Short mmCIF file of C-alpha atoms in Angstrom, two decimals:
data_model
loop_
_atom_site.label_atom_id
_atom_site.label_comp_id
_atom_site.label_asym_id
_atom_site.label_seq_id
_atom_site.Cartn_x
_atom_site.Cartn_y
_atom_site.Cartn_z
CA ILE A 1 -0.54 -0.04 0.00
CA ARG A 2 1.40 3.39 -1.01
CA ILE A 3 1.63 5.91 1.89
CA TYR A 4 1.93 10.08 0.65
CA MET A 5 4.01 12.10 2.07
CA ALA A 6 2.68 15.30 3.06
CA LYS A 7 0.24 18.09 1.95
CA LYS A 8 -1.38 21.75 4.10
CA THR A 9 -4.94 22.30 3.08
CA GLU A 10 -8.08 24.09 4.55
CA ASN A 11 -10.39 21.96 2.26
CA ALA A 12 -11.75 19.17 4.32
CA GLN A 13 -13.84 17.65 1.06
CA GLU A 14 -10.49 17.29 -0.75
CA VAL A 15 -8.80 15.64 2.34
CA ILE A 16 -12.07 13.00 2.21
CA ARG A 17 -12.23 12.63 -1.49
CA GLU A 18 -8.64 11.35 -0.80
CA ILE A 19 -9.78 8.89 1.96
CA GLU A 20 -11.96 7.86 -0.16
CA ALA A 21 -9.99 6.97 -3.20
CA GLY A 22 -7.66 4.81 -0.78
CA LYS A 23 -4.80 7.35 -0.59
CA ARG A 24 -3.06 7.10 2.30
CA TYR A 25 -0.65 9.82 4.89
CA PRO A 26 1.11 8.57 8.32
CA ILE A 27 -0.03 11.43 10.11
CA TYR A 28 -3.67 13.79 9.97
CA PHE A 29 -2.85 16.58 12.12
CA LEU A 30 -6.40 17.79 12.28
CA MET A 31 -6.67 21.47 13.95
CA GLY A 32 -8.64 24.41 13.94
CA GLU A 33 -10.99 26.15 16.03
CA GLU A 34 -13.98 24.25 13.79
CA PRO A 35 -14.64 20.85 15.20
CA TYR A 36 -16.65 19.21 12.38
CA TYR A 37 -14.54 18.68 10.03
CA ILE A 38 -12.18 17.56 12.04
CA ASP A 39 -14.69 14.73 13.65
CA GLU A 40 -15.91 13.95 9.97
CA ILE A 41 -12.18 14.02 8.26
CA SER A 42 -11.56 11.54 11.59
CA ASN A 43 -14.90 9.75 11.07
CA ARG A 44 -14.12 8.98 7.63
CA LEU A 45 -10.75 7.46 7.99
CA LEU A 46 -11.98 5.12 11.43
CA LYS A 47 -14.71 3.67 8.63
CA LEU A 48 -12.67 3.13 6.14
CA VAL A 49 -9.10 2.46 6.16
CA LEU A 50 -9.14 -0.78 7.63
CA THR A 51 -11.81 -3.75 7.58
CA GLU A 52 -14.22 -3.96 10.48
CA SER A 53 -12.36 -7.61 11.48
CA GLN A 54 -9.01 -5.41 11.22
CA GLN A 55 -10.35 -2.80 13.17
CA ASP A 56 -10.73 -5.48 16.15
CA PHE A 57 -7.07 -5.59 15.72
CA ASP A 58 -5.28 -2.97 14.51
CA GLN A 59 -7.29 0.36 15.51
CA ARG A 60 -7.03 2.27 18.30
CA ILE A 61 -8.70 5.44 20.36
CA LEU A 62 -6.43 7.02 22.46
CA TYR A 63 -7.36 10.89 24.62
CA GLY A 64 -5.20 13.24 24.89
CA LYS A 65 -5.59 14.23 28.96
CA ASP A 66 -4.60 10.45 29.52
CA LEU A 67 -1.99 10.14 27.71
CA SER A 68 2.16 11.79 27.91
CA VAL A 69 4.05 12.30 23.76
CA ALA A 70 6.52 9.98 24.99
CA GLN A 71 3.44 6.87 25.66
CA LEU A 72 2.02 8.64 22.48
CA ILE A 73 5.00 7.56 20.41
CA ASN A 74 5.60 3.51 21.99
CA GLU A 75 1.85 2.87 20.83
CA ALA A 76 2.25 4.46 17.10
CA ARG A 77 5.96 2.56 16.88
CA ARG A 78 4.42 -0.17 17.11
CA TYR A 79 3.74 -3.12 14.43
CA PRO A 80 0.13 -4.32 13.13
CA MET A 81 -1.04 -7.26 13.82
CA LEU A 82 -3.63 -8.50 11.14
CA ALA A 83 -3.59 -5.15 8.62
CA PRO A 84 -0.77 -3.73 6.94
CA TYR A 85 -0.65 -0.64 8.94
CA GLN A 86 -2.78 0.22 12.08
CA VAL A 87 -4.70 3.10 12.92
CA ILE A 88 -4.51 5.51 15.92
CA LEU A 89 -6.93 7.86 16.60
CA VAL A 90 -6.06 10.61 19.16
CA ARG A 91 -8.86 12.95 20.22
CA GLU A 92 -7.66 16.24 22.39
CA ALA A 93 -4.55 16.08 21.63
CA GLN A 94 -4.14 19.77 22.49
CA MET A 95 -4.24 18.57 26.43
CA ILE A 96 -1.04 16.86 25.78
CA ARG A 97 2.04 18.09 27.78
CA ASN A 98 4.63 20.00 25.96
CA PHE A 99 3.16 18.16 23.23
CA GLU A 100 4.84 20.05 20.66
CA GLU A 101 7.90 20.48 22.00
CA GLU A 102 8.14 16.22 21.83
CA PHE A 103 6.31 15.14 19.51
CA LEU A 104 8.09 16.88 17.17
CA LEU A 105 10.71 12.99 17.34
CA TYR A 106 7.94 11.41 15.99
CA VAL A 107 7.17 13.28 13.15
CA GLN A 108 10.82 13.69 11.53
CA GLN A 109 10.67 9.75 11.27
CA PRO A 110 7.29 8.80 11.26
CA MET A 111 6.24 4.74 11.50
CA PRO A 112 5.52 3.74 7.71
CA SER A 113 3.29 1.23 8.84
CA THR A 114 1.02 3.30 11.28
CA ILE A 115 -1.67 5.97 10.18
CA LEU A 116 -1.64 8.34 13.08
CA ILE A 117 -5.23 10.89 13.30
CA ILE A 118 -4.34 14.13 15.38
CA ASN A 119 -7.34 15.52 16.83
CA TYR A 120 -6.15 19.46 18.10
CA LYS A 121 -9.53 20.94 18.66
CA TYR A 122 -10.24 24.54 18.69
CA LYS A 123 -6.76 26.03 18.61
CA SER A 124 -3.87 25.80 15.91
CA LEU A 125 -0.35 24.73 16.37
CA ASP A 126 2.12 28.11 16.09
CA LYS A 127 3.27 28.09 12.03
CA ARG A 128 6.90 29.78 13.89
CA ARG A 129 7.80 26.45 15.56
CA LYS A 130 9.61 23.59 14.33
CA LEU A 131 6.75 21.02 14.79
CA TYR A 132 4.49 22.91 12.72
CA SER A 133 7.25 23.12 9.33
CA ALA A 134 8.26 19.31 9.85
CA LEU A 135 4.17 18.20 9.73
CA GLU A 136 4.32 20.24 6.10
CA GLN A 137 6.46 17.83 5.34
CA SER A 138 5.71 14.78 6.46
CA ALA A 139 1.88 14.78 7.52
CA ILE A 140 -1.29 15.56 6.02
CA LEU A 141 -1.76 19.12 7.78
CA PHE A 142 -5.65 20.32 7.76
CA GLU A 143 -6.43 23.63 9.37
CA SER A 144 -9.90 23.67 10.24
CA LYS A 145 -11.13 27.73 10.65
CA LYS A 146 -14.32 28.98 12.28
CA MET A 147 -16.84 30.46 9.76
CA TYR A 148 -17.90 34.32 9.72
CA ASP A 149 -21.83 34.18 10.37
CA ASN A 150 -22.61 35.42 6.66
CA GLN A 151 -21.11 32.48 5.09
CA ILE A 152 -23.13 29.96 6.78
CA PRO A 153 -26.93 30.21 4.45
CA ALA A 154 -24.37 29.36 1.76
CA TRP A 155 -22.36 26.63 3.67
CA ILE A 156 -26.15 25.47 4.18
CA THR A 157 -27.13 25.92 0.47
CA ARG A 158 -23.66 24.28 -0.72
CA PHE A 159 -23.98 21.08 2.30
CA LEU A 160 -27.11 19.83 0.88
CA SER A 161 -27.00 20.49 -2.58
CA GLU A 162 -24.00 18.11 -2.31
CA GLN A 163 -26.91 15.17 -1.15
CA GLU A 164 -29.05 17.08 -4.33
CA ILE A 165 -31.17 18.80 -1.68
CA GLN A 166 -32.23 22.21 -2.25
CA ILE A 167 -33.23 24.63 0.79
CA GLU A 168 -35.10 27.86 0.13
CA ALA A 169 -32.45 30.85 0.49
CA LYS A 170 -34.78 32.34 3.36
CA ALA A 171 -34.78 29.14 5.22
CA ALA A 172 -30.98 28.43 5.27
CA GLN A 173 -31.04 32.36 6.50
CA MET A 174 -33.86 31.22 9.04
CA LEU A 175 -31.65 29.15 9.84
CA ALA A 176 -28.14 30.18 10.44
CA ASP A 177 -30.10 33.55 12.35
CA PHE A 178 -31.08 30.89 14.41
CA LEU A 179 -27.90 28.31 15.33
CA GLY A 180 -25.19 30.29 14.80
CA THR A 181 -21.91 28.79 13.41
CA ASP A 182 -22.19 25.34 15.03
CA LEU A 183 -21.82 23.61 11.75
CA GLY A 184 -22.52 20.21 14.07
CA ARG A 185 -25.45 21.44 15.54
CA ILE A 186 -26.55 23.05 11.97
CA VAL A 187 -26.08 19.59 10.48
CA GLY A 188 -27.98 17.63 12.96
CA GLU A 189 -30.98 19.98 12.72
CA LEU A 190 -30.45 20.22 8.98
CA GLU A 191 -30.71 15.75 9.65
CA LYS A 192 -34.01 16.48 11.17
CA LEU A 193 -35.16 18.54 8.20
CA LYS A 194 -33.97 15.62 5.88
CA LEU A 195 -36.01 12.92 7.26
CA LEU A 196 -39.45 15.06 6.23
CA LEU A 197 -38.69 15.12 2.70
CA LYS A 198 -40.45 12.13 1.19
CA THR A 199 -40.74 12.62 -2.75
CA LYS A 200 -38.35 14.28 -5.26
CA PRO A 201 -36.98 16.90 -5.88
CA TYR A 202 -36.01 17.36 -2.23
CA LYS A 203 -36.34 20.97 -0.72
CA ILE A 204 -36.40 22.16 2.68
CA THR A 205 -38.77 25.55 2.72
CA ALA A 206 -38.81 28.25 4.99
CA ALA A 207 -42.45 26.68 6.64
CA MET A 208 -40.70 23.26 7.20
CA VAL A 209 -37.56 25.01 9.53
CA GLU A 210 -41.09 27.57 11.03
CA LEU A 211 -42.80 24.46 11.83
CA ASN A 212 -39.78 22.44 13.32
CA ILE A 213 -36.82 24.09 14.23
CA GLY A 214 -39.02 26.80 16.08
CA VAL A 215 -38.22 29.93 13.61
CA SER A 216 -40.78 32.44 12.88
CA LYS A 217 -40.50 33.06 8.88
CA GLU A 218 -42.26 35.99 8.92
CA TYR A 219 -40.10 38.05 11.27
CA ASN A 220 -36.37 37.11 10.22
CA ASN A 221 -33.55 38.79 9.25
CA PHE A 222 -33.97 37.15 5.47
CA GLU A 223 -37.24 39.78 5.34
CA LEU A 224 -35.86 42.42 6.84
CA ILE A 225 -33.08 43.24 4.20
CA ASP A 226 -36.05 42.00 2.23
CA ALA A 227 -38.11 44.77 3.75
CA ILE A 228 -34.47 47.42 3.68
CA LYS A 229 -33.84 47.00 0.06
CA GLN A 230 -37.61 48.27 -0.51
CA LYS A 231 -37.53 51.19 1.71
CA ASP A 232 -40.53 49.18 3.81
CA GLN A 233 -40.46 51.31 7.24
CA PHE A 234 -43.40 49.39 8.42
CA LYS A 235 -42.38 45.94 7.74
CA ALA A 236 -39.09 46.67 9.14
CA GLN A 237 -40.32 47.86 12.20
CA GLN A 238 -42.84 45.01 12.01
CA ILE A 239 -39.91 42.69 12.15
CA ALA A 240 -37.90 44.92 14.94
CA GLN A 241 -40.93 44.61 17.39
CA TYR A 242 -41.19 41.18 17.30
CA PHE A 243 -37.38 40.39 17.92
CA ALA A 244 -37.70 42.88 20.81
CA ARG A 245 -40.62 40.20 22.20
CA ASN A 246 -38.36 37.01 21.36
CA PRO A 247 -34.33 38.35 21.86
CA LYS A 248 -33.33 35.34 23.14
CA ASN A 249 -33.56 34.24 19.46
CA ASN A 250 -32.71 37.22 17.70
CA ALA A 251 -30.03 38.94 19.15
CA MET A 252 -29.14 42.53 17.90
CA VAL A 253 -25.12 41.71 16.94
CA VAL A 254 -26.06 38.64 14.87
CA THR A 255 -28.71 41.25 12.86
CA LEU A 256 -25.72 43.82 12.49
CA ILE A 257 -23.75 40.95 11.12
CA VAL A 258 -26.44 40.59 8.34
CA LEU A 259 -26.94 44.14 8.09
CA PHE A 260 -23.03 44.79 7.58
CA ASP A 261 -22.80 42.04 5.14
CA TYR A 262 -25.50 43.65 2.62
CA PHE A 263 -24.39 46.87 2.58
CA SER A 264 -20.85 45.89 1.94
CA LYS A 265 -21.88 43.36 -0.88
CA LEU A 266 -24.24 46.82 -2.23
CA LEU A 267 -21.40 49.11 -2.26
CA MET A 268 -19.32 46.79 -3.94
CA TYR A 269 -22.47 46.05 -6.51
CA HIS A 270 -22.59 49.93 -7.15
CA TYR A 271 -18.84 49.86 -7.75
CA LEU A 272 -18.56 46.00 -10.56
CA PRO A 273 -18.02 47.26 -14.57
CA ASP A 274 -19.90 44.66 -15.74
CA LYS A 275 -23.36 44.32 -13.73
CA SER A 276 -24.75 40.95 -15.48
CA SER A 277 -26.02 38.39 -12.92
CA SER A 278 -23.30 35.62 -13.32
CA ASN A 279 -20.78 38.27 -13.04
CA VAL A 280 -22.69 39.80 -9.53
CA ALA A 281 -23.14 36.38 -7.93
CA SER A 282 -19.38 35.54 -9.11
CA GLN A 283 -17.90 38.36 -7.59
CA LEU A 284 -19.65 38.85 -4.31
CA GLY A 285 -19.79 34.99 -3.52
CA ILE A 286 -23.94 34.45 -3.53
CA PRO A 287 -26.08 32.59 -5.04
CA PRO A 288 -27.79 33.73 -8.58
CA PHE A 289 -30.83 33.93 -7.14
CA LEU A 290 -29.70 36.52 -4.54
CA VAL A 291 -28.67 38.73 -7.18
CA LYS A 292 -32.28 40.43 -7.89
CA ASN A 293 -31.46 41.72 -3.37
CA TYR A 294 -28.52 44.06 -4.68
CA GLN A 295 -30.57 45.57 -7.80
CA GLN A 296 -33.10 46.62 -6.38
CA GLY A 297 -31.32 48.23 -3.37
CA ALA A 298 -29.21 50.35 -5.58
CA GLN A 299 -32.18 51.48 -7.24
CA HIS A 300 -32.99 53.11 -3.48
CA TYR A 301 -29.25 53.17 -1.94
CA ASN A 302 -26.58 54.70 -4.28
CA ALA A 303 -23.11 54.20 -3.23
CA ASN A 304 -23.00 57.68 -1.03
CA LYS A 305 -25.97 56.39 1.03
CA VAL A 306 -24.47 52.88 1.20
CA VAL A 307 -21.21 54.45 2.71
CA ARG A 308 -23.37 56.03 5.01
CA ASN A 309 -25.31 52.93 5.85
CA ILE A 310 -22.07 50.92 6.53
CA SER A 311 -20.85 53.91 8.83
CA LEU A 312 -23.96 53.41 11.01
CA ILE A 313 -24.55 50.31 11.27
CA ARG A 314 -20.54 50.45 13.04
CA HIS A 315 -21.84 53.46 14.87
CA TYR A 316 -24.94 51.51 16.73
CA ASP A 317 -22.37 48.50 17.23
CA ALA A 318 -20.23 50.42 18.98
CA ARG A 319 -23.17 51.55 21.15
CA LEU A 320 -24.85 48.19 21.16
CA LYS A 321 -21.24 46.98 23.75
CA GLY A 322 -21.30 50.38 25.68
CA PHE A 323 -18.93 53.02 23.74
CA GLU A 324 -19.80 56.24 22.33
CA GLN A 325 -23.11 56.86 24.30
CA ALA A 326 -24.79 54.36 27.20
CA ALA A 327 -26.25 51.75 26.20
CA LEU A 328 -30.07 51.84 25.29
CA PRO A 329 -31.99 48.42 25.73
CA GLU A 330 -31.25 46.22 21.78
CA SER A 331 -34.91 46.74 20.93
CA GLU A 332 -34.45 50.95 21.34
CA LEU A 333 -31.36 50.38 19.26
CA LEU A 334 -32.36 48.41 16.60
CA ARG A 335 -35.04 50.84 15.79
CA GLU A 336 -33.97 53.41 15.96
CA LEU A 337 -31.02 52.41 13.56
CA LEU A 338 -33.39 51.07 11.24
CA CYS A 339 -34.87 54.58 11.01
CA LEU A 340 -31.75 56.37 10.07
CA LEU A 341 -30.74 53.00 7.73
CA MET A 342 -33.73 54.13 5.27
CA ALA A 343 -34.60 58.33 5.61
#
């Protein structure tokens, strides 16, 4: 069996495709703030590298809190019993004492008959240290970065599309607003929604999300942007009032992120020489069906007004955090901001 030596990447799907194609590396060093992809890669390796009968003898799971570097190296240098190589998964490796200093010895000479999977969650190695440089030469070095709030709707759409499932843009935004950036939690809720899909073409709607996840399909940040782009002050204030009655599921900080993302992209839209739908979608990094949000918004907000609105959003973000002026209740701040944005 051929063992490949090194690759540095942030593309989890690329790593998973190589695993499924039978490509193997002596060390999989999986680090970063987002645990979802670290678990996905680890679980795929545990499932596919060895057969079930081989797993009983040549697969082990170790935990960093119970492990020293010396013990880990001793385990990794053992020979497999039945399979061509052994597989060792180390969970919570960030809890191993003196890990960055002492693990370097193994990385410089990894055991050819061992596939060692290191879960180094919620932090990343110091890129200036020798260990990082050594891993670049002898391992899959994967960094799982935390996603930003404004990236989540597109991620949900892409995740489902890979399974031939569509989702309404409104539904994706509702889920993003309600669930935040925890990909594991998001996937768990999507799995529940998938159980409701009975006939093709499979599609998750805003109504399904409202009924089964508990998010309003009428009062959410997606509808708020829809009101703002049309300068519908009445509808926007209705949504703000609903948010005030349900603050737990409608934090203003999330709304500010959505507003800032919308107006930032709208500013980019104004300065695009080519405003064809395909180019706008490509340049703004949005699905083609959302291009109309910016086409309509540009009719009501010229570039100068967009710059002003971005400044207003930043100002109210500071006020929300208690700077510049005495903090008002979130509901009052949001109502005030909406009036100014659409003035």
